[in-house]
PDB file of C-alpha atoms in Angstrom:
ATOM      1  CA  MET A  10     167.880 174.613  13.195  1.00 49.00           C
ATOM      2  CA  SER A  11     167.971 178.427  13.344  1.00 49.00           C
ATOM      3  CA  THR A  12     169.920 180.414  15.929  1.00 48.00           C
ATOM      4  CA  ALA A  13     166.668 181.748  17.433  1.00 47.00           C
ATOM      5  CA  GLN A  14     165.288 178.218  17.816  1.00 49.00           C
ATOM      6  CA  THR A  15     168.561 177.031  19.387  1.00 45.00           C
ATOM      7  CA  GLN A  16     168.541 179.888  21.902  1.00 46.00           C
ATOM      8  CA  SER A  17     164.881 179.337  22.811  1.00 45.00           C
ATOM      9  CA  SER A  18     165.539 175.635  23.458  1.00 47.00           C
ATOM     10  CA  ILE A  19     168.213 176.431  26.074  1.00 48.00           C
ATOM     11  CA  PRO A  20     166.563 176.658  29.515  1.00 46.00           C
ATOM     12  CA  MET A  21     167.143 179.966  31.261  1.00 54.00           C
ATOM     13  CA  LYS A  22     169.017 179.813  34.546  1.00 62.00           C
ATOM     14  CA  LYS A  23     166.636 180.492  37.431  1.00 74.00           C
ATOM     15  CA  GLN A  24     167.349 183.661  39.370  1.00 83.00           C
ATOM     16  CA  PRO A  25     168.177 183.221  43.055  1.00 86.00           C
ATOM     17  CA  TYR A  26     165.469 184.223  45.498  1.00 91.00           C
ATOM     18  CA  PRO A  27     165.870 187.457  47.512  1.00 92.00           C
ATOM     19  CA  PHE A  28     168.222 186.919  50.464  1.00 92.00           C
ATOM     20  CA  TRP A  29     165.692 188.365  52.921  1.00 93.00           C
ATOM     21  CA  LEU A  30     162.918 185.806  52.257  1.00 94.00           C
ATOM     22  CA  GLY A  31     164.121 183.472  55.001  1.00 94.00           C
ATOM     23  CA  GLY A  32     164.261 186.275  57.557  1.00 94.00           C
ATOM     24  CA  LEU A  33     160.750 187.437  56.633  1.00 95.00           C
ATOM     25  CA  ALA A  34     159.346 183.900  56.849  1.00 95.00           C
ATOM     26  CA  ALA A  35     161.002 183.370  60.245  1.00 94.00           C
ATOM     27  CA  THR A  36     159.697 186.710  61.561  1.00 95.00           C
ATOM     28  CA  ILE A  37     156.126 185.844  60.577  1.00 94.00           C
ATOM     29  CA  ALA A  38     156.390 182.391  62.165  1.00 92.00           C
ATOM     30  CA  ALA A  39     158.035 183.653  65.368  1.00 90.00           C
ATOM     31  CA  SER A  40     155.384 186.350  65.814  1.00 91.00           C
ATOM     32  CA  ILE A  41     152.643 183.720  65.770  1.00 90.00           C
ATOM     33  CA  THR A  42     154.401 181.353  68.189  1.00 86.00           C
ATOM     34  CA  HIS A  43     155.875 184.052  70.459  1.00 86.00           C
ATOM     35  CA  PRO A  44     153.829 183.067  73.571  1.00 85.00           C
ATOM     36  CA  LEU A  45     155.269 179.537  73.440  1.00 80.00           C
ATOM     37  CA  ASP A  46     158.816 180.815  72.975  1.00 78.00           C
ATOM     38  CA  LEU A  47     158.315 183.193  75.900  1.00 80.00           C
ATOM     39  CA  THR A  48     157.173 180.299  78.084  1.00 81.00           C
ATOM     40  CA  LYS A  49     160.137 178.135  77.055  1.00 75.00           C
ATOM     41  CA  VAL A  50     162.654 180.832  78.010  1.00 72.00           C
ATOM     42  CA  ARG A  51     160.961 181.421  81.369  1.00 72.00           C
ATOM     43  CA  LEU A  52     160.938 177.704  82.148  1.00 75.00           C
ATOM     44  CA  GLN A  53     164.648 177.460  81.365  1.00 67.00           C
ATOM     45  CA  ALA A  54     165.717 180.624  83.173  1.00 63.00           C
ATOM     46  CA  SER A  55     163.370 180.790  86.149  1.00 61.00           C
ATOM     47  CA  GLY A  56     161.840 178.607  88.824  1.00 61.00           C
ATOM     48  CA  ASP A  57     158.699 177.830  86.822  1.00 63.00           C
ATOM     49  CA  LYS A  58     158.173 174.081  86.542  1.00 66.00           C
ATOM     50  CA  ARG A  59     155.369 173.424  84.065  1.00 75.00           C
ATOM     51  CA  MET A  60     154.418 174.946  80.744  1.00 76.00           C
ATOM     52  CA  VAL A  61     150.693 175.406  81.402  1.00 79.00           C
ATOM     53  CA  GLU A  62     151.328 176.826  84.877  1.00 78.00           C
ATOM     54  CA  SER A  63     153.857 179.268  83.452  1.00 77.00           C
ATOM     55  CA  ILE A  64     151.386 180.457  80.781  1.00 80.00           C
ATOM     56  CA  LYS A  65     148.685 180.913  83.429  1.00 81.00           C
ATOM     57  CA  LYS A  66     151.090 182.854  85.630  1.00 78.00           C
ATOM     58  CA  THR A  67     151.978 185.193  82.754  1.00 75.00           C
ATOM     59  CA  TYR A  68     148.315 185.731  81.867  1.00 79.00           C
ATOM     60  CA  ARG A  69     147.349 186.276  85.518  1.00 82.00           C
ATOM     61  CA  THR A  70     150.053 188.862  86.160  1.00 78.00           C
ATOM     62  CA  ALA A  71     150.161 190.705  82.809  1.00 77.00           C
ATOM     63  CA  GLY A  72     147.048 189.736  80.863  1.00 81.00           C
ATOM     64  CA  ALA A  73     146.914 188.604  77.236  1.00 80.00           C
ATOM     65  CA  ARG A  74     149.361 191.344  76.292  1.00 81.00           C
ATOM     66  CA  GLY A  75     151.900 189.757  78.629  1.00 78.00           C
ATOM     67  CA  LEU A  76     152.066 186.706  76.352  1.00 84.00           C
ATOM     68  CA  PHE A  77     153.777 188.976  73.813  1.00 87.00           C
ATOM     69  CA  ASP A  78     156.321 190.510  76.191  1.00 82.00           C
ATOM     70  CA  GLY A  79     159.597 191.157  74.379  1.00 83.00           C
ATOM     71  CA  ILE A  80     158.250 190.627  70.877  1.00 91.00           C
ATOM     72  CA  SER A  81     160.404 193.487  69.554  1.00 92.00           C
ATOM     73  CA  GLY A  82     163.424 191.442  70.643  1.00 91.00           C
ATOM     74  CA  THR A  83     162.055 188.485  68.708  1.00 91.00           C
ATOM     75  CA  TRP A  84     161.769 190.623  65.582  1.00 94.00           C
ATOM     76  CA  MET A  85     165.313 191.936  66.009  1.00 94.00           C
ATOM     77  CA  ARG A  86     166.629 188.411  66.423  1.00 93.00           C
ATOM     78  CA  GLN A  87     164.795 187.005  63.397  1.00 94.00           C
ATOM     79  CA  MET A  88     165.794 189.848  61.086  1.00 93.00           C
ATOM     80  CA  SER A  89     169.445 189.415  62.046  1.00 95.00           C
ATOM     81  CA  TYR A  90     170.054 185.763  62.905  1.00 95.00           C
ATOM     82  CA  SER A  91     167.416 184.097  60.706  1.00 95.00           C
ATOM     83  CA  MET A  92     167.982 186.316  57.695  1.00 95.00           C
ATOM     84  CA  CYS A  93     171.701 185.577  57.919  1.00 96.00           C
ATOM     85  CA  ARG A  94     171.312 181.818  58.379  1.00 96.00           C
ATOM     86  CA  PHE A  95     169.064 181.278  55.371  1.00 96.00           C
ATOM     87  CA  TRP A  96     171.323 183.397  53.178  1.00 96.00           C
ATOM     88  CA  ALA A  97     174.494 181.679  54.468  1.00 97.00           C
ATOM     89  CA  TYR A  98     172.923 178.218  54.052  1.00 97.00           C
ATOM     90  CA  ASP A  99     172.152 178.836  50.379  1.00 95.00           C
ATOM     91  CA  GLU A 100     175.628 180.246  49.795  1.00 95.00           C
ATOM     92  CA  SER A 101     177.252 177.334  51.649  1.00 96.00           C
ATOM     93  CA  LYS A 102     175.344 174.817  49.533  1.00 96.00           C
ATOM     94  CA  LYS A 103     176.634 176.550  46.401  1.00 94.00           C
ATOM     95  CA  LEU A 104     180.181 176.495  47.767  1.00 95.00           C
ATOM     96  CA  LEU A 105     179.963 172.766  48.585  1.00 95.00           C
ATOM     97  CA  GLY A 106     178.124 171.863  45.394  1.00 93.00           C
ATOM     98  CA  ALA A 107     175.155 170.561  47.387  1.00 91.00           C
ATOM     99  CA  GLY A 108     172.410 170.298  44.786  1.00 86.00           C
ATOM    100  CA  LYS A 109     168.862 168.990  44.999  1.00 82.00           C
ATOM    101  CA  ASP A 110     169.906 165.384  45.686  1.00 85.00           C
ATOM    102  CA  ALA A 111     172.918 166.157  47.875  1.00 91.00           C
ATOM    103  CA  PRO A 112     173.828 163.611  50.586  1.00 92.00           C
ATOM    104  CA  ALA A 113     172.800 164.346  54.161  1.00 91.00           C
ATOM    105  CA  TRP A 114     176.375 164.980  55.344  1.00 93.00           C
ATOM    106  CA  LYS A 115     176.894 167.700  52.754  1.00 95.00           C
ATOM    107  CA  LEU A 116     173.621 169.413  53.716  1.00 96.00           C
ATOM    108  CA  ALA A 117     174.553 169.156  57.403  1.00 95.00           C
ATOM    109  CA  LEU A 118     177.967 170.682  56.682  1.00 96.00           C
ATOM    110  CA  ALA A 119     176.346 173.574  54.808  1.00 97.00           C
ATOM    111  CA  GLY A 120     173.946 174.040  57.721  1.00 96.00           C
ATOM    112  CA  SER A 121     176.805 174.012  60.217  1.00 96.00           C
ATOM    113  CA  MET A 122     178.691 176.656  58.245  1.00 97.00           C
ATOM    114  CA  ALA A 123     175.583 178.836  58.065  1.00 97.00           C
ATOM    115  CA  GLY A 124     174.905 178.353  61.765  1.00 95.00           C
ATOM    116  CA  GLY A 125     178.410 179.407  62.752  1.00 96.00           C
ATOM    117  CA  ILE A 126     178.117 182.647  60.790  1.00 96.00           C
ATOM    118  CA  ALA A 127     174.548 183.464  61.818  1.00 96.00           C
ATOM    119  CA  GLY A 128     175.117 182.569  65.483  1.00 95.00           C
ATOM    120  CA  PHE A 129     177.924 185.122  65.692  1.00 95.00           C
ATOM    121  CA  VAL A 130     176.154 187.856  63.708  1.00 95.00           C
ATOM    122  CA  GLY A 131     172.852 187.387  65.527  1.00 94.00           C
ATOM    123  CA  ASN A 132     174.232 187.128  69.073  1.00 94.00           C
ATOM    124  CA  PRO A 133     173.269 190.690  70.161  1.00 94.00           C
ATOM    125  CA  GLY A 134     169.702 190.152  68.929  1.00 93.00           C
ATOM    126  CA  GLU A 135     169.617 186.798  70.722  1.00 90.00           C
ATOM    127  CA  ILE A 136     170.625 188.386  74.038  1.00 91.00           C
ATOM    128  CA  VAL A 137     168.069 191.157  73.642  1.00 92.00           C
ATOM    129  CA  MET A 138     165.312 188.649  72.871  1.00 89.00           C
ATOM    130  CA  VAL A 139     166.131 186.393  75.836  1.00 83.00           C
ATOM    131  CA  ARG A 140     166.382 189.307  78.287  1.00 88.00           C
ATOM    132  CA  LEU A 141     163.141 190.911  77.144  1.00 87.00           C
ATOM    133  CA  GLN A 142     161.293 187.601  77.344  1.00 80.00           C
ATOM    134  CA  GLY A 143     162.701 186.587  80.730  1.00 76.00           C
ATOM    135  CA  ASP A 144     162.424 189.960  82.462  1.00 80.00           C
ATOM    136  CA  PHE A 145     158.946 189.709  83.935  1.00 72.00           C
ATOM    137  CA  ALA A 146     159.668 186.246  85.327  1.00 68.00           C
ATOM    138  CA  LYS A 147     162.187 187.852  87.720  1.00 76.00           C
ATOM    139  CA  PRO A 148     161.533 189.694  90.991  1.00 79.00           C
ATOM    140  CA  PRO A 149     160.978 193.438  90.339  1.00 82.00           C
ATOM    141  CA  GLU A 150     164.318 194.417  91.891  1.00 82.00           C
ATOM    142  CA  LYS A 151     166.241 192.134  89.490  1.00 83.00           C
ATOM    143  CA  ARG A 152     164.536 193.173  86.255  1.00 85.00           C
ATOM    144  CA  PHE A 153     166.370 194.975  83.470  1.00 89.00           C
ATOM    145  CA  GLY A 154     163.336 197.131  82.670  1.00 88.00           C
ATOM    146  CA  TYR A 155     164.060 197.579  78.970  1.00 90.00           C
ATOM    147  CA  LYS A 156     161.418 199.480  76.968  1.00 89.00           C
ATOM    148  CA  ASN A 157     162.065 197.731  73.655  1.00 92.00           C
ATOM    149  CA  CYS A 158     164.795 196.001  71.667  1.00 92.00           C
ATOM    150  CA  PHE A 159     166.660 199.199  70.786  1.00 94.00           C
ATOM    151  CA  ASP A 160     166.566 200.478  74.370  1.00 94.00           C
ATOM    152  CA  ALA A 161     167.949 197.096  75.466  1.00 93.00           C
ATOM    153  CA  LEU A 162     170.766 197.222  72.920  1.00 94.00           C
ATOM    154  CA  PHE A 163     171.827 200.804  73.757  1.00 95.00           C
ATOM    155  CA  ARG A 164     171.622 200.270  77.522  1.00 94.00           C
ATOM    156  CA  MET A 165     173.652 197.066  77.351  1.00 94.00           C
ATOM    157  CA  VAL A 166     176.463 198.907  75.565  1.00 94.00           C
ATOM    158  CA  ARG A 167     176.251 201.905  77.893  1.00 94.00           C
ATOM    159  CA  GLU A 168     175.919 200.024  81.190  1.00 93.00           C
ATOM    160  CA  GLU A 169     177.852 196.802  80.532  1.00 92.00           C
ATOM    161  CA  GLY A 170     180.193 197.721  77.696  1.00 93.00           C
ATOM    162  CA  VAL A 171     180.399 196.584  74.082  1.00 93.00           C
ATOM    163  CA  SER A 172     181.714 193.209  75.264  1.00 91.00           C
ATOM    164  CA  SER A 173     178.267 192.464  76.727  1.00 91.00           C
ATOM    165  CA  LEU A 174     177.006 191.926  73.168  1.00 92.00           C
ATOM    166  CA  ALA A 175     179.205 188.806  73.051  1.00 91.00           C
ATOM    167  CA  ARG A 176     177.772 187.336  76.269  1.00 89.00           C
ATOM    168  CA  GLY A 177     177.052 183.654  75.691  1.00 84.00           C
ATOM    169  CA  VAL A 178     178.388 183.782  72.122  1.00 90.00           C
ATOM    170  CA  GLY A 179     180.093 180.384  72.535  1.00 87.00           C
ATOM    171  CA  PRO A 180     176.975 178.339  73.403  1.00 81.00           C
ATOM    172  CA  ASN A 181     174.898 180.492  71.042  1.00 85.00           C
ATOM    173  CA  VAL A 182     177.153 179.743  68.054  1.00 91.00           C
ATOM    174  CA  PHE A 183     177.277 176.079  69.104  1.00 86.00           C
ATOM    175  CA  ARG A 184     173.480 175.970  69.291  1.00 83.00           C
ATOM    176  CA  ALA A 185     173.178 177.763  65.938  1.00 91.00           C
ATOM    177  CA  VAL A 186     175.473 175.192  64.329  1.00 94.00           C
ATOM    178  CA  LEU A 187     173.360 172.374  65.769  1.00 90.00           C
ATOM    179  CA  MET A 188     170.080 174.074  64.832  1.00 91.00           C
ATOM    180  CA  ASN A 189     170.978 174.713  61.215  1.00 94.00           C
ATOM    181  CA  ALA A 190     172.688 171.359  60.719  1.00 94.00           C
ATOM    182  CA  SER A 191     169.543 169.670  62.054  1.00 93.00           C
ATOM    183  CA  GLN A 192     166.649 171.937  61.034  1.00 95.00           C
ATOM    184  CA  LEU A 193     167.624 173.332  57.621  1.00 95.00           C
ATOM    185  CA  ALA A 194     169.575 170.292  56.477  1.00 94.00           C
ATOM    186  CA  SER A 195     166.999 167.758  57.670  1.00 95.00           C
ATOM    187  CA  TYR A 196     164.180 169.694  55.988  1.00 96.00           C
ATOM    188  CA  ASP A 197     165.995 169.580  52.654  1.00 96.00           C
ATOM    189  CA  PHE A 198     166.898 165.917  53.211  1.00 95.00           C
ATOM    190  CA  PHE A 199     163.370 164.780  54.161  1.00 95.00           C
ATOM    191  CA  LYS A 200     161.828 166.828  51.352  1.00 95.00           C
ATOM    192  CA  ALA A 201     164.177 165.296  48.779  1.00 94.00           C
ATOM    193  CA  GLU A 202     163.536 161.766  50.082  1.00 94.00           C
ATOM    194  CA  LEU A 203     159.764 162.246  49.990  1.00 95.00           C
ATOM    195  CA  LEU A 204     159.894 163.566  46.433  1.00 94.00           C
ATOM    196  CA  LYS A 205     161.784 160.438  45.331  1.00 92.00           C
ATOM    197  CA  THR A 206     158.702 158.330  46.112  1.00 91.00           C
ATOM    198  CA  PRO A 207     155.755 158.061  43.687  1.00 91.00           C
ATOM    199  CA  TYR A 208     153.326 159.137  46.426  1.00 90.00           C
ATOM    200  CA  PHE A 209     154.396 162.759  46.823  1.00 91.00           C
ATOM    201  CA  SER A 210     154.809 165.842  44.680  1.00 91.00           C
ATOM    202  CA  ASP A 211     156.268 169.251  45.565  1.00 92.00           C
ATOM    203  CA  ASN A 212     153.270 170.658  47.411  1.00 93.00           C
ATOM    204  CA  ILE A 213     152.115 171.696  50.874  1.00 95.00           C
ATOM    205  CA  VAL A 214     151.793 168.078  52.070  1.00 95.00           C
ATOM    206  CA  VAL A 215     155.495 167.433  51.443  1.00 96.00           C
ATOM    207  CA  HIS A 216     156.451 170.789  52.959  1.00 96.00           C
ATOM    208  CA  PHE A 217     154.426 170.038  56.094  1.00 97.00           C
ATOM    209  CA  THR A 218     155.737 166.477  56.506  1.00 96.00           C
ATOM    210  CA  ALA A 219     159.388 167.434  55.978  1.00 96.00           C
ATOM    211  CA  SER A 220     159.148 170.421  58.331  1.00 96.00           C
ATOM    212  CA  PHE A 221     157.432 168.324  61.037  1.00 96.00           C
ATOM    213  CA  ALA A 222     160.292 165.817  60.958  1.00 95.00           C
ATOM    214  CA  ALA A 223     162.872 168.612  60.896  1.00 96.00           C
ATOM    215  CA  GLY A 224     161.317 170.282  63.952  1.00 93.00           C
ATOM    216  CA  THR A 225     161.512 167.120  66.051  1.00 90.00           C
ATOM    217  CA  VAL A 226     165.115 166.447  65.070  1.00 91.00           C
ATOM    218  CA  ALA A 227     166.137 170.055  65.757  1.00 91.00           C
ATOM    219  CA  THR A 228     164.473 170.234  69.190  1.00 88.00           C
ATOM    220  CA  THR A 229     166.268 167.148  70.454  1.00 81.00           C
ATOM    221  CA  VAL A 230     169.659 168.046  69.036  1.00 83.00           C
ATOM    222  CA  CYS A 231     169.571 171.653  70.251  1.00 81.00           C
ATOM    223  CA  SER A 232     168.095 171.275  73.742  1.00 80.00           C
ATOM    224  CA  PRO A 233     171.352 171.195  75.796  1.00 77.00           C
ATOM    225  CA  ALA A 234     172.859 174.257  74.093  1.00 75.00           C
ATOM    226  CA  ASP A 235     169.501 176.055  74.227  1.00 76.00           C
ATOM    227  CA  VAL A 236     169.237 175.650  78.008  1.00 78.00           C
ATOM    228  CA  LEU A 237     172.815 176.863  78.541  1.00 76.00           C
ATOM    229  CA  LYS A 238     172.304 179.840  76.236  1.00 71.00           C
ATOM    230  CA  SER A 239     169.169 180.995  78.076  1.00 72.00           C
ATOM    231  CA  ARG A 240     170.780 180.717  81.514  1.00 73.00           C
ATOM    232  CA  ILE A 241     173.993 182.498  80.572  1.00 72.00           C
ATOM    233  CA  MET A 242     172.307 185.325  78.671  1.00 67.00           C
ATOM    234  CA  ASN A 243     169.838 185.938  81.489  1.00 65.00           C
ATOM    235  CA  ALA A 244     172.612 186.143  84.062  1.00 62.00           C
ATOM    236  CA  SER A 245     174.221 189.354  85.252  1.00 57.00           C
ATOM    237  CA  GLY A 246     177.232 190.186  87.359  1.00 54.00           C
ATOM    238  CA  PRO A 247     180.914 189.162  87.214  1.00 51.00           C
ATOM    239  CA  GLY A 248     181.646 185.502  86.548  1.00 51.00           C
ATOM    240  CA  SER A 249     178.010 184.719  85.761  1.00 51.00           C
ATOM    241  CA  SER A 250     178.643 184.149  82.048  1.00 54.00           C
ATOM    242  CA  SER A 251     181.031 181.196  82.439  1.00 65.00           C
ATOM    243  CA  THR A 252     179.784 178.245  80.406  1.00 67.00           C
ATOM    244  CA  LEU A 253     181.699 175.649  82.455  1.00 72.00           C
ATOM    245  CA  GLY A 254     180.590 177.284  85.705  1.00 70.00           C
ATOM    246  CA  THR A 255     176.957 177.166  84.598  1.00 70.00           C
ATOM    247  CA  ILE A 256     177.266 173.497  83.637  1.00 73.00           C
ATOM    248  CA  ARG A 257     178.953 172.527  86.923  1.00 75.00           C
ATOM    249  CA  ALA A 258     176.372 174.365  89.023  1.00 73.00           C
ATOM    250  CA  ALA A 259     173.454 172.835  87.106  1.00 71.00           C
ATOM    251  CA  LEU A 260     174.871 169.292  87.265  1.00 72.00           C
ATOM    252  CA  LYS A 261     175.417 169.667  90.991  1.00 76.00           C
ATOM    253  CA  THR A 262     171.907 170.875  91.798  1.00 74.00           C
ATOM    254  CA  GLU A 263     169.772 169.311  89.034  1.00 74.00           C
ATOM    255  CA  GLY A 264     171.704 166.439  87.489  1.00 72.00           C
ATOM    256  CA  ALA A 265     172.240 165.708  83.794  1.00 69.00           C
ATOM    257  CA  GLY A 266     168.510 166.040  83.124  1.00 66.00           C
ATOM    258  CA  PHE A 267     168.844 169.828  83.199  1.00 72.00           C
ATOM    259  CA  MET A 268     170.071 169.677  79.583  1.00 71.00           C
ATOM    260  CA  PHE A 269     166.570 168.717  78.455  1.00 76.00           C
ATOM    261  CA  LYS A 270     164.645 170.954  80.825  1.00 78.00           C
ATOM    262  CA  GLY A 271     161.877 172.615  78.871  1.00 76.00           C
ATOM    263  CA  TRP A 272     162.046 170.036  76.035  1.00 80.00           C
ATOM    264  CA  VAL A 273     158.246 169.770  75.768  1.00 82.00           C
ATOM    265  CA  PRO A 274     157.619 173.525  75.506  1.00 76.00           C
ATOM    266  CA  ALA A 275     160.700 173.791  73.272  1.00 78.00           C
ATOM    267  CA  TRP A 276     159.245 171.112  70.957  1.00 85.00           C
ATOM    268  CA  THR A 277     155.773 172.637  71.243  1.00 79.00           C
ATOM    269  CA  ARG A 278     157.239 175.996  70.231  1.00 74.00           C
ATOM    270  CA  LEU A 279     159.808 174.848  67.670  1.00 82.00           C
ATOM    271  CA  GLN A 280     157.514 172.390  65.902  1.00 89.00           C
ATOM    272  CA  PRO A 281     154.877 174.909  64.786  1.00 88.00           C
ATOM    273  CA  THR A 282     157.608 177.497  64.242  1.00 87.00           C
ATOM    274  CA  THR A 283     159.534 175.134  61.957  1.00 93.00           C
ATOM    275  CA  ILE A 284     156.375 174.196  60.075  1.00 95.00           C
ATOM    276  CA  LEU A 285     155.308 177.825  59.742  1.00 94.00           C
ATOM    277  CA  ILE A 286     158.786 178.952  58.644  1.00 95.00           C
ATOM    278  CA  PHE A 287     159.053 176.439  55.807  1.00 97.00           C
ATOM    279  CA  LEU A 288     155.416 176.642  54.714  1.00 96.00           C
ATOM    280  CA  THR A 289     155.681 180.450  54.663  1.00 96.00           C
ATOM    281  CA  LEU A 290     159.054 180.356  52.898  1.00 96.00           C
ATOM    282  CA  GLU A 291     157.769 178.009  50.208  1.00 96.00           C
ATOM    283  CA  GLN A 292     154.731 180.248  49.646  1.00 95.00           C
ATOM    284  CA  LEU A 293     156.920 183.364  49.520  1.00 95.00           C
ATOM    285  CA  LYS A 294     159.050 181.646  46.883  1.00 94.00           C
ATOM    286  CA  ASN A 295     155.904 180.790  44.918  1.00 92.00           C
ATOM    287  CA  GLY A 296     154.887 184.432  45.199  1.00 93.00           C
ATOM    288  CA  VAL A 297     158.261 185.577  43.871  1.00 93.00           C
ATOM    289  CA  ASP A 298     157.975 183.127  40.951  1.00 91.00           C
ATOM    290  CA  TRP A 299     154.458 184.387  40.230  1.00 91.00           C
ATOM    291  CA  SER A 300     155.601 188.025  40.354  1.00 92.00           C
ATOM    292  CA  ARG A 301     158.643 187.423  38.139  1.00 90.00           C
ATOM    293  CA  ALA A 302     156.483 185.655  35.564  1.00 89.00           C
ATOM    294  CA  ARG A 303     154.476 188.901  35.359  1.00 89.00           C
ATOM    295  CA  GLY A 304     157.494 191.132  34.942  1.00 85.00           C
ATOM    296  CA  VAL A 305     158.196 192.256  38.516  1.00 82.00           C
ATOM    297  CA  THR A 306     161.977 192.157  38.238  1.00 74.00           C
ATOM    298  CA  TRP A 307     162.869 193.513  41.702  1.00 71.00           C
ATOM    299  CA  LEU A 308     161.726 190.318  43.416  1.00 69.00           C
TER     300      LEU A 308
END
């Protein structure tokens, strides 16, 4: 066999996908589901009791545009936290040797590592998003009144100090660890399990089914940390950011059920978001493959 034939028979190593694909997919998904995310935050951080009533209240007081209050904060959060978590997850899988058929514990460990990194890096964007979304649910005299995500970031540093960017970082990192260990890892796990059966192939049906399962798992696992994060980040004033203090106060007035307050809107928001993220990500990857096959080397 000639040298040329030998070289052509060796499969070329596939290039990694651009690190920003996950952040772009998450931004697209979060933009579509923003009204549901807005409602979830307001249920967790305010006195609103029901999802539909909260949506009606927002529409009645601010119109259709009000359903997209704070969307610049959502974009900032996705392009920091989500971009970082997808990149860190892929790198963590490489570090752990978690291939296509990796066991669930190894995927969960990679997700936990990614969540810890992304939760810390994305904390400022998380605070900005939560404050922008929750602002109009407060009485006028208690509102922050931020114009956009950048105004929020600069004013926080100027008025509350640089340390304010770390407000709630503990529960946020904890939630990010739980989210990535459950959402990213379970998607890969369910997808791999489905592809082992003779009934499925790597297409949109598998992507939808795996992401639906991942969304349900992630909502349940993350609910307690999500509630704590929203309450602490929305708080202001000395002593209001204590995690233990928030837990004690909530247990005293609401009981242990407070940890799952807003589960239905959280599931209603996270489920389509999870599905949209992974469906979009898979299509973006297909687009990159298509472009590379036609000589577009920068993708």
